[in-house]
Amino acid sequence: MNLIFLGAPGSGKGTQAEILEKKRGLKKLSTGDMLRAAVQEGSILGIRAQGYMEQGKLVPDALIIDLISAVLAESDEENGFILDGFPRTVAQAEALDGMLEMNNLSIDHVIDITADEEILVARVAGRYSCSKCGSGYHDEFKKPAVEGVCDSCESREFTRRKDDNAKTVRARLQEYDKQTSPLTDYYIKRGILRRISGMQEIDKVQADIARYLDA
Ligand code: AMP
């Protein structure tokens, strides 16, 4: 089964994709993670993408399309994949259609996780993660049990994404509204869009997704 996850920053799509990856063996393909790794490595892609990412802007389509087409051409996932953060523009969705056809693949469901803007901003602006194991935390909504110590691996080092601050998140939400939300119509027309409220507890969102996948 192959899925696309749509949803603004802070909607919880990354968290939900991670849970599905563990539960159902679907491979999470996150363009945001790939780009952050490229920035970390200092590759040409990373150097080109970094400025856009830090300003909360979308990286140019051509860079992302090249990146994901290489990933899909090599993908031999037994249980399928979840595209997390791609496509984000109509041009990317059209390019994806071509890549799927070329690789004899198709998308079963497009999961669109929605939430109110103020909730999205509050979630994103306060989030951080353990530098060692990647466990996610939040200044307000999910503090570690012992302050400054990771619940999962007891590390004392944490990191925050450079673009997870109140100013940049507003820019990212604007990009989402302008460039990515038209994709819901694109997939409604194909009859594969499933809209889910991301204002609920993590388990409830996961249960709503599971209902579609198991239907
Ligand atoms: P994310 O981790 O999905 O929130 O992505 C972080 C940043 O990476 C975004 O704000 C964009 O700058 C860039 N990015 C990730 N995926 C895409 C994409 N499909 N198209 C353009 N830019 C992207």
mmCIF file with all atom_site columns, C-alpha atoms in Angstrom, residues 14-187:
data_model
loop_
_atom_site.group_PDB
_atom_site.id
_atom_site.type_symbol
_atom_site.label_atom_id
_atom_site.label_alt_id
_atom_site.label_comp_id
_atom_site.label_asym_id
_atom_site.label_entity_id
_atom_site.label_seq_id
_atom_site.pdbx_PDB_ins_code
_atom_site.Cartn_x
_atom_site.Cartn_y
_atom_site.Cartn_z
_atom_site.occupancy
_atom_site.B_iso_or_equiv
_atom_site.pdbx_formal_charge
_atom_site.auth_seq_id
_atom_site.auth_comp_id
_atom_site.auth_asym_id
_atom_site.auth_atom_id
_atom_site.pdbx_PDB_model_num
ATOM 1   C CA . GLY A 1 14  ? 5.392  13.118 10.489  1.00 0.00 ? 14  GLY A CA 1
ATOM 2   C CA . THR A 1 15  ? 4.413  11.565 13.824  1.00 0.00 ? 15  THR A CA 1
ATOM 3   C CA . GLN A 1 16  ? 1.595  9.583  12.233  1.00 0.00 ? 16  GLN A CA 1
ATOM 4   C CA . ALA A 1 17  ? 3.845  8.417  9.388   1.00 0.00 ? 17  ALA A CA 1
ATOM 5   C CA . GLU A 1 18  ? 6.416  7.208  11.943  1.00 0.00 ? 18  GLU A CA 1
ATOM 6   C CA . ILE A 1 19  ? 3.761  5.205  13.815  1.00 0.00 ? 19  ILE A CA 1
ATOM 7   C CA . LEU A 1 20  ? 2.564  3.591  10.575  1.00 0.00 ? 20  LEU A CA 1
ATOM 8   C CA . GLU A 1 21  ? 6.131  2.812  9.619   1.00 0.00 ? 21  GLU A CA 1
ATOM 9   C CA . LYS A 1 22  ? 6.586  0.879  12.884  1.00 0.00 ? 22  LYS A CA 1
ATOM 10  C CA . LYS A 1 23  ? 3.154  -0.752 12.884  1.00 0.00 ? 23  LYS A CA 1
ATOM 11  C CA . ARG A 1 24  ? 2.785  -1.731 9.241   1.00 0.00 ? 24  ARG A CA 1
ATOM 12  C CA . GLY A 1 25  ? 6.296  -1.713 7.849   1.00 0.00 ? 25  GLY A CA 1
ATOM 13  C CA . LEU A 1 26  ? 5.572  1.091  5.393   1.00 0.00 ? 26  LEU A CA 1
ATOM 14  C CA . LYS A 1 27  ? 8.709  3.053  4.505   1.00 0.00 ? 27  LYS A CA 1
ATOM 15  C CA . LYS A 1 28  ? 8.466  6.743  5.415   1.00 0.00 ? 28  LYS A CA 1
ATOM 16  C CA . LEU A 1 29  ? 9.928  8.906  2.662   1.00 0.00 ? 29  LEU A CA 1
ATOM 17  C CA . SER A 1 30  ? 10.179 12.428 4.087   1.00 0.00 ? 30  SER A CA 1
ATOM 18  C CA . THR A 1 31  ? 11.565 15.094 1.750   1.00 0.00 ? 31  THR A CA 1
ATOM 19  C CA . GLY A 1 32  ? 12.100 17.378 4.783   1.00 0.00 ? 32  GLY A CA 1
ATOM 20  C CA . ASP A 1 33  ? 14.312 14.716 6.450   1.00 0.00 ? 33  ASP A CA 1
ATOM 21  C CA . MET A 1 34  ? 16.201 14.118 3.188   1.00 0.00 ? 34  MET A CA 1
ATOM 22  C CA . LEU A 1 35  ? 16.834 17.841 2.764   1.00 0.00 ? 35  LEU A CA 1
ATOM 23  C CA . ARG A 1 36  ? 17.971 18.281 6.390   1.00 0.00 ? 36  ARG A CA 1
ATOM 24  C CA . ALA A 1 37  ? 20.402 15.372 5.893   1.00 0.00 ? 37  ALA A CA 1
ATOM 25  C CA . ALA A 1 38  ? 21.668 17.041 2.696   1.00 0.00 ? 38  ALA A CA 1
ATOM 26  C CA . VAL A 1 39  ? 22.198 20.342 4.567   1.00 0.00 ? 39  VAL A CA 1
ATOM 27  C CA . GLN A 1 40  ? 24.038 18.498 7.351   1.00 0.00 ? 40  GLN A CA 1
ATOM 28  C CA . GLU A 1 41  ? 26.301 16.761 4.813   1.00 0.00 ? 41  GLU A CA 1
ATOM 29  C CA . GLY A 1 42  ? 26.936 20.013 2.958   1.00 0.00 ? 42  GLY A CA 1
ATOM 30  C CA . SER A 1 43  ? 26.051 18.396 -0.393  1.00 0.00 ? 43  SER A CA 1
ATOM 31  C CA . ILE A 1 44  ? 25.203 20.526 -3.430  1.00 0.00 ? 44  ILE A CA 1
ATOM 32  C CA . LEU A 1 45  ? 21.502 19.821 -2.872  1.00 0.00 ? 45  LEU A CA 1
ATOM 33  C CA . GLY A 1 46  ? 21.868 20.885 0.777   1.00 0.00 ? 46  GLY A CA 1
ATOM 34  C CA . ILE A 1 47  ? 23.690 24.097 -0.137  1.00 0.00 ? 47  ILE A CA 1
ATOM 35  C CA . ARG A 1 48  ? 20.987 24.973 -2.673  1.00 0.00 ? 48  ARG A CA 1
ATOM 36  C CA . ALA A 1 49  ? 18.095 24.129 -0.351  1.00 0.00 ? 49  ALA A CA 1
ATOM 37  C CA . GLN A 1 50  ? 19.281 25.625 2.939   1.00 0.00 ? 50  GLN A CA 1
ATOM 38  C CA . GLY A 1 51  ? 18.339 29.279 2.351   1.00 0.00 ? 51  GLY A CA 1
ATOM 39  C CA . TYR A 1 52  ? 14.800 28.421 1.283   1.00 0.00 ? 52  TYR A CA 1
ATOM 40  C CA . MET A 1 53  ? 14.305 26.126 4.263   1.00 0.00 ? 53  MET A CA 1
ATOM 41  C CA . GLU A 1 54  ? 15.543 28.671 6.786   1.00 0.00 ? 54  GLU A CA 1
ATOM 42  C CA . GLN A 1 55  ? 13.113 31.257 5.431   1.00 0.00 ? 55  GLN A CA 1
ATOM 43  C CA . GLY A 1 56  ? 10.193 28.841 5.506   1.00 0.00 ? 56  GLY A CA 1
ATOM 44  C CA . LYS A 1 57  ? 9.927  28.820 1.716   1.00 0.00 ? 57  LYS A CA 1
ATOM 45  C CA . LEU A 1 58  ? 9.505  25.831 -0.534  1.00 0.00 ? 58  LEU A CA 1
ATOM 46  C CA . VAL A 1 59  ? 12.627 24.541 -2.240  1.00 0.00 ? 59  VAL A CA 1
ATOM 47  C CA . PRO A 1 60  ? 12.319 24.842 -6.077  1.00 0.00 ? 60  PRO A CA 1
ATOM 48  C CA . ASP A 1 61  ? 10.307 22.050 -7.694  1.00 0.00 ? 61  ASP A CA 1
ATOM 49  C CA . ALA A 1 62  ? 13.134 20.890 -9.967  1.00 0.00 ? 62  ALA A CA 1
ATOM 50  C CA . LEU A 1 63  ? 15.422 20.068 -7.006  1.00 0.00 ? 63  LEU A CA 1
ATOM 51  C CA . ILE A 1 64  ? 12.738 18.138 -5.147  1.00 0.00 ? 64  ILE A CA 1
ATOM 52  C CA . ILE A 1 65  ? 11.496 16.284 -8.229  1.00 0.00 ? 65  ILE A CA 1
ATOM 53  C CA . ASP A 1 66  ? 15.042 15.093 -9.019  1.00 0.00 ? 66  ASP A CA 1
ATOM 54  C CA . LEU A 1 67  ? 15.497 14.011 -5.409  1.00 0.00 ? 67  LEU A CA 1
ATOM 55  C CA . ILE A 1 68  ? 12.282 12.006 -5.142  1.00 0.00 ? 68  ILE A CA 1
ATOM 56  C CA . SER A 1 69  ? 12.493 10.472 -8.613  1.00 0.00 ? 69  SER A CA 1
ATOM 57  C CA . ALA A 1 70  ? 15.887 8.969  -7.687  1.00 0.00 ? 70  ALA A CA 1
ATOM 58  C CA . VAL A 1 71  ? 14.400 7.644  -4.436  1.00 0.00 ? 71  VAL A CA 1
ATOM 59  C CA . LEU A 1 72  ? 11.341 6.102  -6.139  1.00 0.00 ? 72  LEU A CA 1
ATOM 60  C CA . ALA A 1 73  ? 13.387 4.534  -8.937  1.00 0.00 ? 73  ALA A CA 1
ATOM 61  C CA . GLU A 1 74  ? 15.430 2.670  -6.308  1.00 0.00 ? 74  GLU A CA 1
ATOM 62  C CA . SER A 1 75  ? 12.520 1.886  -4.012  1.00 0.00 ? 75  SER A CA 1
ATOM 63  C CA . ASP A 1 76  ? 11.664 -1.776 -3.639  1.00 0.00 ? 76  ASP A CA 1
ATOM 64  C CA . GLU A 1 77  ? 9.626  -1.488 -0.445  1.00 0.00 ? 77  GLU A CA 1
ATOM 65  C CA . GLU A 1 78  ? 7.860  -4.747 0.263   1.00 0.00 ? 78  GLU A CA 1
ATOM 66  C CA . ASN A 1 79  ? 4.975  -3.176 2.148   1.00 0.00 ? 79  ASN A CA 1
ATOM 67  C CA . GLY A 1 80  ? 4.820  0.137  0.334   1.00 0.00 ? 80  GLY A CA 1
ATOM 68  C CA . PHE A 1 81  ? 5.759  3.696  1.276   1.00 0.00 ? 81  PHE A CA 1
ATOM 69  C CA . ILE A 1 82  ? 4.428  6.905  2.772   1.00 0.00 ? 82  ILE A CA 1
ATOM 70  C CA . LEU A 1 83  ? 5.330  10.124 1.007   1.00 0.00 ? 83  LEU A CA 1
ATOM 71  C CA . ASP A 1 84  ? 5.605  12.630 3.870   1.00 0.00 ? 84  ASP A CA 1
ATOM 72  C CA . GLY A 1 85  ? 5.975  16.209 2.627   1.00 0.00 ? 85  GLY A CA 1
ATOM 73  C CA . PHE A 1 86  ? 5.853  15.413 -1.085  1.00 0.00 ? 86  PHE A CA 1
ATOM 74  C CA . PRO A 1 87  ? 4.156  16.498 -3.296  1.00 0.00 ? 87  PRO A CA 1
ATOM 75  C CA . ARG A 1 88  ? 3.775  20.063 -2.065  1.00 0.00 ? 88  ARG A CA 1
ATOM 76  C CA . THR A 1 89  ? 2.847  21.821 -5.332  1.00 0.00 ? 89  THR A CA 1
ATOM 77  C CA . VAL A 1 90  ? 0.651  20.910 -8.301  1.00 0.00 ? 90  VAL A CA 1
ATOM 78  C CA . ALA A 1 91  ? 3.782  20.711 -10.487 1.00 0.00 ? 91  ALA A CA 1
ATOM 79  C CA . GLN A 1 92  ? 5.248  18.156 -8.043  1.00 0.00 ? 92  GLN A CA 1
ATOM 80  C CA . ALA A 1 93  ? 1.980  16.153 -8.061  1.00 0.00 ? 93  ALA A CA 1
ATOM 81  C CA . GLU A 1 94  ? 2.009  16.061 -11.862 1.00 0.00 ? 94  GLU A CA 1
ATOM 82  C CA . ALA A 1 95  ? 5.643  14.972 -11.897 1.00 0.00 ? 95  ALA A CA 1
ATOM 83  C CA . LEU A 1 96  ? 4.820  12.305 -9.325  1.00 0.00 ? 96  LEU A CA 1
ATOM 84  C CA . ASP A 1 97  ? 2.108  10.891 -11.597 1.00 0.00 ? 97  ASP A CA 1
ATOM 85  C CA . GLY A 1 98  ? 4.745  10.378 -14.302 1.00 0.00 ? 98  GLY A CA 1
ATOM 86  C CA . MET A 1 99  ? 7.225  8.782  -11.885 1.00 0.00 ? 99  MET A CA 1
ATOM 87  C CA . LEU A 1 100 ? 4.596  6.388  -10.548 1.00 0.00 ? 100 LEU A CA 1
ATOM 88  C CA . GLU A 1 101 ? 3.629  5.328  -14.032 1.00 0.00 ? 101 GLU A CA 1
ATOM 89  C CA . MET A 1 102 ? 7.233  4.775  -15.021 1.00 0.00 ? 102 MET A CA 1
ATOM 90  C CA . ASN A 1 103 ? 7.871  2.613  -11.973 1.00 0.00 ? 103 ASN A CA 1
ATOM 91  C CA . ASN A 1 104 ? 4.556  0.749  -12.183 1.00 0.00 ? 104 ASN A CA 1
ATOM 92  C CA . LEU A 1 105 ? 3.369  2.143  -8.869  1.00 0.00 ? 105 LEU A CA 1
ATOM 93  C CA . SER A 1 106 ? 0.153  3.764  -7.653  1.00 0.00 ? 106 SER A CA 1
ATOM 94  C CA . ILE A 1 107 ? -1.144 5.670  -4.622  1.00 0.00 ? 107 ILE A CA 1
ATOM 95  C CA . ASP A 1 108 ? -3.930 4.054  -2.598  1.00 0.00 ? 108 ASP A CA 1
ATOM 96  C CA . HIS A 1 109 ? -4.827 6.895  -0.205  1.00 0.00 ? 109 HIS A CA 1
ATOM 97  C CA . VAL A 1 110 ? -3.947 10.559 0.269   1.00 0.00 ? 110 VAL A CA 1
ATOM 98  C CA . ILE A 1 111 ? -4.337 11.322 3.975   1.00 0.00 ? 111 ILE A CA 1
ATOM 99  C CA . ASP A 1 112 ? -4.962 15.021 4.643   1.00 0.00 ? 112 ASP A CA 1
ATOM 100 C CA . ILE A 1 113 ? -4.513 15.928 8.333   1.00 0.00 ? 113 ILE A CA 1
ATOM 101 C CA . THR A 1 114 ? -6.085 19.277 9.225   1.00 0.00 ? 114 THR A CA 1
ATOM 102 C CA . ALA A 1 115 ? -5.761 21.595 12.249  1.00 0.00 ? 115 ALA A CA 1
ATOM 103 C CA . ASP A 1 116 ? -6.429 25.243 13.162  1.00 0.00 ? 116 ASP A CA 1
ATOM 104 C CA . GLU A 1 117 ? -3.668 27.741 12.471  1.00 0.00 ? 117 GLU A CA 1
ATOM 105 C CA . GLU A 1 118 ? -3.078 28.834 16.089  1.00 0.00 ? 118 GLU A CA 1
ATOM 106 C CA . ILE A 1 119 ? -2.678 25.212 17.190  1.00 0.00 ? 119 ILE A CA 1
ATOM 107 C CA . LEU A 1 120 ? -0.216 24.590 14.346  1.00 0.00 ? 120 LEU A CA 1
ATOM 108 C CA . VAL A 1 121 ? 1.890  27.613 15.336  1.00 0.00 ? 121 VAL A CA 1
ATOM 109 C CA . ALA A 1 122 ? 1.902  26.648 19.029  1.00 0.00 ? 122 ALA A CA 1
ATOM 110 C CA . ARG A 1 123 ? 2.870  23.064 18.241  1.00 0.00 ? 123 ARG A CA 1
ATOM 111 C CA . VAL A 1 124 ? 5.689  23.918 15.860  1.00 0.00 ? 124 VAL A CA 1
ATOM 112 C CA . ALA A 1 125 ? 7.182  26.845 17.769  1.00 0.00 ? 125 ALA A CA 1
ATOM 113 C CA . GLY A 1 126 ? 7.658  24.743 20.942  1.00 0.00 ? 126 GLY A CA 1
ATOM 114 C CA . ARG A 1 127 ? 8.917  21.483 19.560  1.00 0.00 ? 127 ARG A CA 1
ATOM 115 C CA . TYR A 1 128 ? 12.371 19.967 19.948  1.00 0.00 ? 128 TYR A CA 1
ATOM 116 C CA . SER A 1 129 ? 13.888 16.516 19.970  1.00 0.00 ? 129 SER A CA 1
ATOM 117 C CA . CYS A 1 130 ? 16.533 14.365 21.604  1.00 0.00 ? 130 CYS A CA 1
ATOM 118 C CA . SER A 1 131 ? 19.828 14.677 19.694  1.00 0.00 ? 131 SER A CA 1
ATOM 119 C CA . LYS A 1 132 ? 20.664 11.036 20.330  1.00 0.00 ? 132 LYS A CA 1
ATOM 120 C CA . CYS A 1 133 ? 17.476 9.007  19.709  1.00 0.00 ? 133 CYS A CA 1
ATOM 121 C CA . GLY A 1 134 ? 15.237 11.571 17.998  1.00 0.00 ? 134 GLY A CA 1
ATOM 122 C CA . SER A 1 135 ? 12.346 11.330 20.513  1.00 0.00 ? 135 SER A CA 1
ATOM 123 C CA . GLY A 1 136 ? 10.106 14.363 20.131  1.00 0.00 ? 136 GLY A CA 1
ATOM 124 C CA . TYR A 1 137 ? 9.234  16.828 22.933  1.00 0.00 ? 137 TYR A CA 1
ATOM 125 C CA . HIS A 1 138 ? 7.415  20.136 23.338  1.00 0.00 ? 138 HIS A CA 1
ATOM 126 C CA . ASP A 1 139 ? 8.042  23.087 25.700  1.00 0.00 ? 139 ASP A CA 1
ATOM 127 C CA . GLU A 1 140 ? 4.420  23.045 26.829  1.00 0.00 ? 140 GLU A CA 1
ATOM 128 C CA . PHE A 1 141 ? 2.599  19.932 25.632  1.00 0.00 ? 141 PHE A CA 1
ATOM 129 C CA . LYS A 1 142 ? 5.179  17.185 26.111  1.00 0.00 ? 142 LYS A CA 1
ATOM 130 C CA . LYS A 1 143 ? 8.010  17.804 28.554  1.00 0.00 ? 143 LYS A CA 1
ATOM 131 C CA . PRO A 1 144 ? 10.386 14.991 29.534  1.00 0.00 ? 144 PRO A CA 1
ATOM 132 C CA . ALA A 1 145 ? 9.452  13.342 32.875  1.00 0.00 ? 145 ALA A CA 1
ATOM 133 C CA . VAL A 1 146 ? 12.740 14.619 34.360  1.00 0.00 ? 146 VAL A CA 1
ATOM 134 C CA . GLU A 1 147 ? 13.630 18.096 33.129  1.00 0.00 ? 147 GLU A CA 1
ATOM 135 C CA . GLY A 1 148 ? 16.521 18.065 30.664  1.00 0.00 ? 148 GLY A CA 1
ATOM 136 C CA . VAL A 1 149 ? 16.703 14.247 30.412  1.00 0.00 ? 149 VAL A CA 1
ATOM 137 C CA . CYS A 1 150 ? 15.320 12.230 27.486  1.00 0.00 ? 150 CYS A CA 1
ATOM 138 C CA . ASP A 1 151 ? 12.626 9.743  28.603  1.00 0.00 ? 151 ASP A CA 1
ATOM 139 C CA . SER A 1 152 ? 13.720 7.156  26.044  1.00 0.00 ? 152 SER A CA 1
ATOM 140 C CA . CYS A 1 153 ? 17.539 7.146  26.148  1.00 0.00 ? 153 CYS A CA 1
ATOM 141 C CA . GLU A 1 154 ? 18.446 9.444  29.106  1.00 0.00 ? 154 GLU A CA 1
ATOM 142 C CA . SER A 1 155 ? 20.538 11.707 26.895  1.00 0.00 ? 155 SER A CA 1
ATOM 143 C CA . ARG A 1 156 ? 20.811 15.321 28.059  1.00 0.00 ? 156 ARG A CA 1
ATOM 144 C CA . GLU A 1 157 ? 21.277 16.796 24.611  1.00 0.00 ? 157 GLU A CA 1
ATOM 145 C CA . PHE A 1 158 ? 18.374 18.199 22.631  1.00 0.00 ? 158 PHE A CA 1
ATOM 146 C CA . THR A 1 159 ? 18.041 20.002 19.328  1.00 0.00 ? 159 THR A CA 1
ATOM 147 C CA . ARG A 1 160 ? 15.557 22.338 17.718  1.00 0.00 ? 160 ARG A CA 1
ATOM 148 C CA . ARG A 1 161 ? 14.995 22.646 13.969  1.00 0.00 ? 161 ARG A CA 1
ATOM 149 C CA . LYS A 1 162 ? 16.157 26.045 12.721  1.00 0.00 ? 162 LYS A CA 1
ATOM 150 C CA . ASP A 1 163 ? 12.801 26.577 10.998  1.00 0.00 ? 163 ASP A CA 1
ATOM 151 C CA . ASP A 1 164 ? 10.714 25.681 14.068  1.00 0.00 ? 164 ASP A CA 1
ATOM 152 C CA . ASN A 1 165 ? 10.133 29.202 15.377  1.00 0.00 ? 165 ASN A CA 1
ATOM 153 C CA . ALA A 1 166 ? 7.023  31.395 15.419  1.00 0.00 ? 166 ALA A CA 1
ATOM 154 C CA . LYS A 1 167 ? 8.193  33.671 12.582  1.00 0.00 ? 167 LYS A CA 1
ATOM 155 C CA . THR A 1 168 ? 9.269  30.975 10.133  1.00 0.00 ? 168 THR A CA 1
ATOM 156 C CA . VAL A 1 169 ? 6.262  28.807 10.858  1.00 0.00 ? 169 VAL A CA 1
ATOM 157 C CA . ARG A 1 170 ? 3.939  31.615 9.698   1.00 0.00 ? 170 ARG A CA 1
ATOM 158 C CA . ALA A 1 171 ? 5.848  31.739 6.406   1.00 0.00 ? 171 ALA A CA 1
ATOM 159 C CA . ARG A 1 172 ? 5.622  27.946 6.122   1.00 0.00 ? 172 ARG A CA 1
ATOM 160 C CA . LEU A 1 173 ? 1.867  28.060 6.730   1.00 0.00 ? 173 LEU A CA 1
ATOM 161 C CA . GLN A 1 174 ? 1.457  30.721 4.046   1.00 0.00 ? 174 GLN A CA 1
ATOM 162 C CA . GLU A 1 175 ? 3.386  28.552 1.595   1.00 0.00 ? 175 GLU A CA 1
ATOM 163 C CA . TYR A 1 176 ? 1.167  25.645 2.557   1.00 0.00 ? 176 TYR A CA 1
ATOM 164 C CA . ASP A 1 177 ? -2.042 27.606 1.952   1.00 0.00 ? 177 ASP A CA 1
ATOM 165 C CA . LYS A 1 178 ? -0.864 29.019 -1.344  1.00 0.00 ? 178 LYS A CA 1
ATOM 166 C CA . GLN A 1 179 ? 1.016  26.114 -2.884  1.00 0.00 ? 179 GLN A CA 1
ATOM 167 C CA . THR A 1 180 ? 0.037  22.872 -1.176  1.00 0.00 ? 180 THR A CA 1
ATOM 168 C CA . SER A 1 181 ? -3.645 23.171 -0.253  1.00 0.00 ? 181 SER A CA 1
ATOM 169 C CA . PRO A 1 182 ? -4.705 23.153 -3.966  1.00 0.00 ? 182 PRO A CA 1
ATOM 170 C CA . LEU A 1 183 ? -3.519 19.538 -3.947  1.00 0.00 ? 183 LEU A CA 1
ATOM 171 C CA . THR A 1 184 ? -6.576 18.495 -1.962  1.00 0.00 ? 184 THR A CA 1
ATOM 172 C CA . ASP A 1 185 ? -8.753 19.232 -5.007  1.00 0.00 ? 185 ASP A CA 1
ATOM 173 C CA . TYR A 1 186 ? -6.267 17.420 -7.233  1.00 0.00 ? 186 TYR A CA 1
ATOM 174 C CA . TYR A 1 187 ? -6.739 14.235 -5.198  1.00 0.00 ? 187 TYR A CA 1
#
